[in-house]
Amino acid sequence: MCEANAYMIKDGQEELIMESVDIVEPQSEDTWRLVGIFGDRKTIKGRIKLMNLVDHKILFEA
């Protein structure tokens, strides 16, 4: 499987935003739409700090 978990970095800690993210789609300069493997959706504000697909992890920061 190629999905990853998305996290927001807050106060130096990784906070889980969404599990099993399949699509990361830009909506504007700092807004992203995340779509999970089961069709669940979430829109977040921030920027991508790191994508480590080997570890199935996407890190965002505000």
C-alpha positions as a printed NumPy array, in Angstrom:
array([[  0.   ,   0.   ,   0.   ],
       [  1.181,   3.525,  -0.747],
       [ -0.948,   5.575,   1.614],
       [  0.581,   7.647,   4.418],
       [ -0.517,   9.213,   7.68 ],
       [ -0.628,  13.028,   7.82 ],
       [  0.592,  14.945,  10.863],
       [  0.652,  18.62 ,  11.87 ],
       [  3.667,  19.782,  13.854],
       [  2.464,  21.775,  16.884],
       [  4.807,  22.875,  19.668],
       [  7.463,  20.538,  18.294],
       [  5.173,  17.496,  18.492],
       [  3.55 ,  15.529,  15.68 ],
       [ -0.258,  15.563,  15.948],
       [ -2.096,  13.047,  13.766],
       [ -4.44 ,  14.765,  11.304],
       [ -5.557,  11.834,   9.177],
       [ -4.691,   8.187,   8.662],
       [ -4.351,   6.357,   5.339],
       [ -4.09 ,   9.452,   3.13 ],
       [ -4.16 ,   8.565,  -0.548],
       [ -4.365,  12.027,  -2.179],
       [ -2.8  ,  15.358,  -1.167],
       [ -4.176,  18.098,  -3.408],
       [ -3.329,  21.822,  -3.211],
       [ -6.346,  24.117,  -2.892],
       [ -4.435,  27.402,  -2.53 ],
       [ -0.945,  28.46 ,  -1.512],
       [ -1.298,  27.154,   2.064],
       [ -4.447,  25.007,   1.952],
       [ -4.518,  21.284,   1.177],
       [ -7.265,  18.74 ,   0.622],
       [ -6.491,  15.303,   2.002],
       [ -8.439,  12.273,   0.775],
       [ -8.242,   8.929,   2.55 ],
       [ -8.408,   5.474,   1.029],
       [-12.054,   5.132,   2.108],
       [-13.107,   8.492,   0.594],
       [-12.943,  10.539,   3.796],
       [-11.808,  14.129,   3.199],
       [-10.238,  16.886,   5.237],
       [ -9.026,  20.38 ,   4.324],
       [ -6.094,  21.791,   6.291],
       [ -4.031,  24.988,   6.332],
       [ -0.264,  24.835,   6.483],
       [  2.704,  23.898,   4.369],
       [  4.354,  20.579,   3.761],
       [  7.513,  20.28 ,   5.814],
       [  8.437,  16.695,   4.92 ],
       [  7.108,  13.749,   2.965],
       [  8.729,  10.446,   3.924],
       [  6.892,   7.881,   1.851],
       [  9.114,   4.987,   2.941],
       [  7.871,   5.624,   6.499],
       [  4.34 ,   6.488,   5.213],
       [  4.431,   9.931,   6.829],
       [  3.491,  13.442,   5.629],
       [  4.395,  16.327,   7.956],
       [  2.688,  19.714,   7.755],
       [  3.472,  22.869,   9.724],
       [  1.414,  25.996,  10.279]])
